[in-house]
Short mmCIF file of C-alpha atoms in Angstrom, two decimals:
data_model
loop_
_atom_site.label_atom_id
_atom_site.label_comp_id
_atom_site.label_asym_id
_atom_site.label_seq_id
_atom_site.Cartn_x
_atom_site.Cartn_y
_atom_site.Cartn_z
CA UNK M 1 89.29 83.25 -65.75
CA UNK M 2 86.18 83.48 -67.81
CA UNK M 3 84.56 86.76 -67.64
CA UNK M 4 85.71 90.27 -66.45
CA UNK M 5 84.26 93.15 -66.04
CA UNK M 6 86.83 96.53 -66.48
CA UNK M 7 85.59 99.71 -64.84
CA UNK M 8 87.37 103.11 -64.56
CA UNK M 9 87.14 105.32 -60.89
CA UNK M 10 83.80 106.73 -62.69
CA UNK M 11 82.58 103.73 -61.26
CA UNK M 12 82.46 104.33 -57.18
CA UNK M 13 83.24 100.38 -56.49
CA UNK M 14 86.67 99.37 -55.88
CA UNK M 15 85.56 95.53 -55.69
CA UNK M 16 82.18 94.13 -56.17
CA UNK M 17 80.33 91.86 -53.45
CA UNK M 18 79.06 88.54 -54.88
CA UNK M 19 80.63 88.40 -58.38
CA UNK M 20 79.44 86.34 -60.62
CA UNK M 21 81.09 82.82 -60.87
CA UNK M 22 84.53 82.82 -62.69
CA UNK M 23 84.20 86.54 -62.95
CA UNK M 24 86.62 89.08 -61.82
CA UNK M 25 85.99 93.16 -61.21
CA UNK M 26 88.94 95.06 -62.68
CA UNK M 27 88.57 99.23 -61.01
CA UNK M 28 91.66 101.00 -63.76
CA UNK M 29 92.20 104.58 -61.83
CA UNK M 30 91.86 107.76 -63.09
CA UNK M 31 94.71 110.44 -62.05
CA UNK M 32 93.59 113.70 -60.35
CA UNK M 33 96.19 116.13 -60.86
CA UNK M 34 96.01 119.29 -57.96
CA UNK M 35 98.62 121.64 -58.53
CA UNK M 36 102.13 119.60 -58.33
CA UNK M 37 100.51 116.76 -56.79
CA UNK M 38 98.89 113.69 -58.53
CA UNK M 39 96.78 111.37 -56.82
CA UNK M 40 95.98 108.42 -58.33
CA UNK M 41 92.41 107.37 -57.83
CA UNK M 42 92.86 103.11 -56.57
CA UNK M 43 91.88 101.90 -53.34
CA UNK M 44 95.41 103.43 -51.54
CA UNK M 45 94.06 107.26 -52.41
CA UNK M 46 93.49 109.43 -49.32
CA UNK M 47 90.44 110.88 -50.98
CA UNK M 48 90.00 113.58 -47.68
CA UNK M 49 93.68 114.73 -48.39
CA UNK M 50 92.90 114.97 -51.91
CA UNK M 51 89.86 117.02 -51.66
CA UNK M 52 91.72 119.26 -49.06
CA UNK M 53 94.97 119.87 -50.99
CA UNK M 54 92.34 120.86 -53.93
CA UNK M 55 90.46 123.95 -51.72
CA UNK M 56 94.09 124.91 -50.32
CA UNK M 57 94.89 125.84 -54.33
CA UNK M 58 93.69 128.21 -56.44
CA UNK M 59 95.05 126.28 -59.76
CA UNK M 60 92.39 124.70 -61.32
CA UNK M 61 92.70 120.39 -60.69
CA UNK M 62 92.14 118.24 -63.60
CA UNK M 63 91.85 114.55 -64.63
CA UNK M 64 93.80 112.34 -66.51
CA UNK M 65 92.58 109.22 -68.16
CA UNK M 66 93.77 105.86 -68.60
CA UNK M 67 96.44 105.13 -71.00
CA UNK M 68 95.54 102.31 -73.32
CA UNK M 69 98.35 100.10 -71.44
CA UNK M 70 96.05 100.47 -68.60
CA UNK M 71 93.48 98.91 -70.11
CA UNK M 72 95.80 96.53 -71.55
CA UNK M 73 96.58 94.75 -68.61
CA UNK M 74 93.56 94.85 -66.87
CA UNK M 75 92.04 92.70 -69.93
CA UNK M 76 94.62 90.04 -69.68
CA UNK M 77 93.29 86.53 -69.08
CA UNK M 78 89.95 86.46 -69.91
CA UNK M 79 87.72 85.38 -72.65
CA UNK M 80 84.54 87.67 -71.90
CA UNK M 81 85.36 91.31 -71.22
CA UNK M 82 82.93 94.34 -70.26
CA UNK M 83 84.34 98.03 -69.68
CA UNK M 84 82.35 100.84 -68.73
CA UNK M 85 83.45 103.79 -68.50
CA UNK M 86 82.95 107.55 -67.46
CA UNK M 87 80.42 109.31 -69.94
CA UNK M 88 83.12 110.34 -72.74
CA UNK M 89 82.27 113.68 -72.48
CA UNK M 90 84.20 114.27 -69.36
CA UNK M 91 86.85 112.24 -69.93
CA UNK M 92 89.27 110.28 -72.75
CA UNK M 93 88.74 107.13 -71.20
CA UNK M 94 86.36 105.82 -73.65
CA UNK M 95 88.45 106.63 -76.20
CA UNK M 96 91.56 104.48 -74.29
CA UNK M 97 89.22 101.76 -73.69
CA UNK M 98 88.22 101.56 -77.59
CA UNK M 99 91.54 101.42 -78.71
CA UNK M 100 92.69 99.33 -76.19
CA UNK M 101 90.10 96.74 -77.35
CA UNK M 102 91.09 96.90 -80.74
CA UNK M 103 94.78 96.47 -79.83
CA UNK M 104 93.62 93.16 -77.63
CA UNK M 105 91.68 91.75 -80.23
CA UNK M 106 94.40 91.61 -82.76
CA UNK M 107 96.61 89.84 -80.27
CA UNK M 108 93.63 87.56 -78.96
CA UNK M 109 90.88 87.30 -81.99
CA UNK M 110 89.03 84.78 -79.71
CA UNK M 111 88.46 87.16 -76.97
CA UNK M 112 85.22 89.03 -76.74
CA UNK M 113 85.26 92.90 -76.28
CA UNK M 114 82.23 95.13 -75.11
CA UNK M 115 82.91 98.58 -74.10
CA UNK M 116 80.02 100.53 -72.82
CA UNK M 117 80.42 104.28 -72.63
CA UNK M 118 78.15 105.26 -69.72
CA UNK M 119 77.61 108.52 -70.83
CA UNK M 120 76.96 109.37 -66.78
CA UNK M 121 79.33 109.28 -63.85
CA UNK M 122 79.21 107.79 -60.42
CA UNK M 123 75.73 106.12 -59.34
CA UNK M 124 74.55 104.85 -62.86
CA UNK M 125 78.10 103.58 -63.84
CA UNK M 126 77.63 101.63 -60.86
CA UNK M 127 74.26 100.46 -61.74
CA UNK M 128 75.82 99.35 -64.83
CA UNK M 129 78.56 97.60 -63.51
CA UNK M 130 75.98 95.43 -61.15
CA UNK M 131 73.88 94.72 -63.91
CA UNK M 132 76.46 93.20 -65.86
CA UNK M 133 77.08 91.08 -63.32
CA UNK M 134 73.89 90.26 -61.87
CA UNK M 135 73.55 88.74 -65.64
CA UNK M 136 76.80 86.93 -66.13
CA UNK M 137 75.22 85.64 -62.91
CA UNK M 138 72.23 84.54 -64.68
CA UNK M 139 74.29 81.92 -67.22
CA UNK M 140 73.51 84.48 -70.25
CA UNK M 141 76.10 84.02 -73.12
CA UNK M 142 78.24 87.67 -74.02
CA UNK M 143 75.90 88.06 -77.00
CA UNK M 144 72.33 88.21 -74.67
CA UNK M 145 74.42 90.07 -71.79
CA UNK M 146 75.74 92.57 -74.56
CA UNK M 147 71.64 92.77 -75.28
CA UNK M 148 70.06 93.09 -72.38
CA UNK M 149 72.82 95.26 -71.00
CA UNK M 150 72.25 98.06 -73.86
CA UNK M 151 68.34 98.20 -73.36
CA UNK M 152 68.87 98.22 -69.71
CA UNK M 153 71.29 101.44 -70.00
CA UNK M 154 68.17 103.30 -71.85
CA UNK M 155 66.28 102.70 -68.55
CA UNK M 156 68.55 103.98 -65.94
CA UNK M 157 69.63 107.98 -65.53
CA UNK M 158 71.43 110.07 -63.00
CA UNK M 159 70.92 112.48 -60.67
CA UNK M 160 73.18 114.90 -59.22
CA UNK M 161 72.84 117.66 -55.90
CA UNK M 162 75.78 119.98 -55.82
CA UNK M 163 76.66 121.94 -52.89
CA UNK M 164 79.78 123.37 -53.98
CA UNK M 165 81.19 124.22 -57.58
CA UNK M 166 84.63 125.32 -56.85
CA UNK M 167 86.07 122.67 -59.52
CA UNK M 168 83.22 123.92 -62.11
CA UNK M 169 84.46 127.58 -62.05
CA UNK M 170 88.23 126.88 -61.91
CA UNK M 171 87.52 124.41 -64.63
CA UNK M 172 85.56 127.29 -66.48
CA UNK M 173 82.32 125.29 -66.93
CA UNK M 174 80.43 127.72 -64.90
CA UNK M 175 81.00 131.51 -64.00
CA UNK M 176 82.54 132.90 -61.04
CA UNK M 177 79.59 135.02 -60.53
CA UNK M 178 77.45 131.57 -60.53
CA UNK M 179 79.86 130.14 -57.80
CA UNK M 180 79.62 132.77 -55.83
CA UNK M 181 75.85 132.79 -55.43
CA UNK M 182 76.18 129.63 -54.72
CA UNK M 183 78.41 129.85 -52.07
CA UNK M 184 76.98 132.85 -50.55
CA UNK M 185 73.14 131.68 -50.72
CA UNK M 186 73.38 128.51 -49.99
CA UNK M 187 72.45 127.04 -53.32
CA UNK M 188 72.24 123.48 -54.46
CA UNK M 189 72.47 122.65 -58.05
CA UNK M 190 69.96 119.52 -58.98
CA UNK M 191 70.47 118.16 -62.04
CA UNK M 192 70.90 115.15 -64.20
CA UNK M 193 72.86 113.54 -67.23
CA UNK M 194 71.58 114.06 -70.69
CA UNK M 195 71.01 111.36 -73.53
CA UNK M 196 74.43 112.43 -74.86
CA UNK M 197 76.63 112.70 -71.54
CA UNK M 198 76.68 116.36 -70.63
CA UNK M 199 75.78 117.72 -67.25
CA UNK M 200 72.60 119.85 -67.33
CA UNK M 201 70.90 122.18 -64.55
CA UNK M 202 66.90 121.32 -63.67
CA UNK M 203 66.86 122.98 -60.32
CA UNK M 204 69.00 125.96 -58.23
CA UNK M 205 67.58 125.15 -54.43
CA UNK M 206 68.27 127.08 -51.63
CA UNK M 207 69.29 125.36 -48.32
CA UNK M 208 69.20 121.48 -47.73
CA UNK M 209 65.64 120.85 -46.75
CA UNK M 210 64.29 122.47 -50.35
CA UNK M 211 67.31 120.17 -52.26
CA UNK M 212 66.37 117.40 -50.38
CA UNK M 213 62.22 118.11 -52.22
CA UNK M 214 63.74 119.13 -55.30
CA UNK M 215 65.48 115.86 -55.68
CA UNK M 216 62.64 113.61 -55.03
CA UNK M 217 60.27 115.90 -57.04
CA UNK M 218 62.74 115.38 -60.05
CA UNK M 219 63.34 111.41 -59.23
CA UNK M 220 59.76 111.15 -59.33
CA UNK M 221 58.86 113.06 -62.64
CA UNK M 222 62.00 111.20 -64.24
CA UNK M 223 59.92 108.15 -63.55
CA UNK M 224 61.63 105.90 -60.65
CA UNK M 225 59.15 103.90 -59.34
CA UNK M 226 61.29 101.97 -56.44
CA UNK M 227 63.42 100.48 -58.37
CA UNK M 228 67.33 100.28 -58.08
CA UNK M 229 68.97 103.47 -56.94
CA UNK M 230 72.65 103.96 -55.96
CA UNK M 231 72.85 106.91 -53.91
CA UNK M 232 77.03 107.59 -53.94
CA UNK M 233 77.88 110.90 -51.68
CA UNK M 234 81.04 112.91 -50.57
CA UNK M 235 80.11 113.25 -47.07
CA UNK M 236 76.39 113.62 -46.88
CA UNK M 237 75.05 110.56 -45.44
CA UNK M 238 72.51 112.28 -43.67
CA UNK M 239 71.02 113.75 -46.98
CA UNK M 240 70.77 110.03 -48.69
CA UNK M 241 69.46 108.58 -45.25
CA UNK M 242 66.52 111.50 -46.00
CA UNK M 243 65.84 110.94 -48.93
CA UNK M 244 65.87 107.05 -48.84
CA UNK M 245 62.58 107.92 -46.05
CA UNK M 246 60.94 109.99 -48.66
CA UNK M 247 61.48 107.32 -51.15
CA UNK M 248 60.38 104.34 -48.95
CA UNK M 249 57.54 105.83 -48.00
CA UNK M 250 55.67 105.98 -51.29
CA UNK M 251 58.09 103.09 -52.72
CA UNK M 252 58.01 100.89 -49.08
CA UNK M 253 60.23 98.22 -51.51
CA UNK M 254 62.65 100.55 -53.13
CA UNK M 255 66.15 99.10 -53.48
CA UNK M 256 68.38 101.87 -52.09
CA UNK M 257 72.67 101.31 -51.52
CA UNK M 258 74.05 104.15 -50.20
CA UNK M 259 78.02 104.37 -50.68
CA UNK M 260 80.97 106.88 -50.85
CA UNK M 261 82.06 108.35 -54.16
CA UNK M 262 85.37 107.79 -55.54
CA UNK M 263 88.31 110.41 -56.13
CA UNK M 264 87.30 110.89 -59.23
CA UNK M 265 83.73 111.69 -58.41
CA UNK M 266 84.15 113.36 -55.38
CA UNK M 267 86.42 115.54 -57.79
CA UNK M 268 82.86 115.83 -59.43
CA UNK M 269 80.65 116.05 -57.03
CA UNK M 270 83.24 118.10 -53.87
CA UNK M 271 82.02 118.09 -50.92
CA UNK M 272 78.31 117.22 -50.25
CA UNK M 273 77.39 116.00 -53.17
CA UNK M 274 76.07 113.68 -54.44
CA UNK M 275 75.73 111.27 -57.73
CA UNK M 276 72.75 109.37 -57.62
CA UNK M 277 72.08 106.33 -60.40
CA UNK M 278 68.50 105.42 -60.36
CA UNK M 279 66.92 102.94 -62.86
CA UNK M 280 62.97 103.96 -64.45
CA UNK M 281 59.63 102.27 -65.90
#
């Protein structure tokens, strides 16, 4: 084994279709802790009975990051490593990841180390994530992939529609009066990931048909120009399928995936929401 690339469940893929040549995809799984129950965020999770058991509480949930024995082992055996990870100001994971890397390094100085925090979530860690491996694909040495990789992060960005904030209020990131009006009115919160990692607010939209505008008006005057855009939802197809017509039909060529989010982003995201990575000119 070559070349790996080390995600955490920030990323939505659990395996990756058409790795790279002696390249492996290694998903380490954030823990989602709902009252006495933790559920650990790896292929197994029943992310419907996880998002259930989290509305049938009043507690607030949290996350737990990977340990840097996590990490650990998911570097073993290979000479080339990427890790992305979770934007670090959600989680410790970047923090694990560094310190796992210098850990490895002592025991294996002729392995090569590059951990990327994404400072995003969902969609644009999985941009990320194919990237790197559409370039490992390419025959680029770690040096040029650790290159191109860093200017191609400055020209990708996120996206996220909010239906519910439940997890924001318990969490004490937004006010109960906030959550209310959104639950009451039938707001969406559009917004998108800032140049250092935090969430911030662009739009408050009321019903799906004026989210569904406000998204592409915001996609648009961020600058996507039908290029790559992973469009990861908890349980909102139907709003991606719209908006992929919207798209197409000024950007006939855009490159659209549409997949579900993980636990740890539908812990994000709750129900019908969605994290959208999109790259820009």
């Amino acid at each position: 084994m070559t070349w790996k690339i080390v995600a955490d469940s920030g990323c939505d893929y659990r395996q990756l279709e058409n790795l790279a040549f002696d390249t492996e995809f290694v998903s380490v799984p954030l823990k989602i802790q709902v009252a006495d129950q933790v559920f650990v965020d790896d292929a197994n999770l029943d992310i419907d009975k996880m998002m259930e058991t989290m509305y049938a509480t009043s507690e607030a949930s949290k996350s737990a990051c990977p340990s840097p024995d996590d990490y650990l082992r998911a570097f073993e055996g290979a000479k080339h490593i990427f890790v992305v990870t979770i934007t670090g100001t959600l989680s410790g994971s970047h923090n694990s990841a560094q310190l796992a890397k210098n850990i490895y390094l002592e025991e294996h100085p002729d392995t090569q180390i590059h951990v990327i925090d994404s400072l995003s979530a969902g969609g644009e860690v999985d941009l990320i994530v194919e990237k790197i491996n559409d370039l490992i694909n390419q025959g680029l040495s770690f040096e040029e992939v650790v290159e191109v990789i860093t200017t191609y992060q400055e020209k990708t960005k996120l996206l996220f529609v909010l239906a519910k904030v439940d997890n924001l209020v318990k969490n004490g990131r937004l006010s109960k009066l906030i959550g209310t009006v959104v639950g009451l009115l039938n707001i969406r919160m559009v917004g998108e990931a800032s140049e250092t990692g935090t969430l911030e607010l662009l739009q408050k939209a009321r019903g799906a048909k004026k989210s569904l505008q406000a998204a592409y008006e915001e996609l648009i005057k961020a600058g996507y120009a039908g290029g790559r855009i992973v469009m990861a939802h908890r349980s909102n197809e139907k709003f991606c399928q719209q908006l992929s017509e919207l798209l197409r039909e000024k950007y006939p060529q855009a490159d659209i995936r549409i997949i579900p989010t993980s636990g740890l982003c539908s812990f994000y995201a709750e129900e019908g929401g969605l994290l959208m990575g999109y790259e820009i000119n």
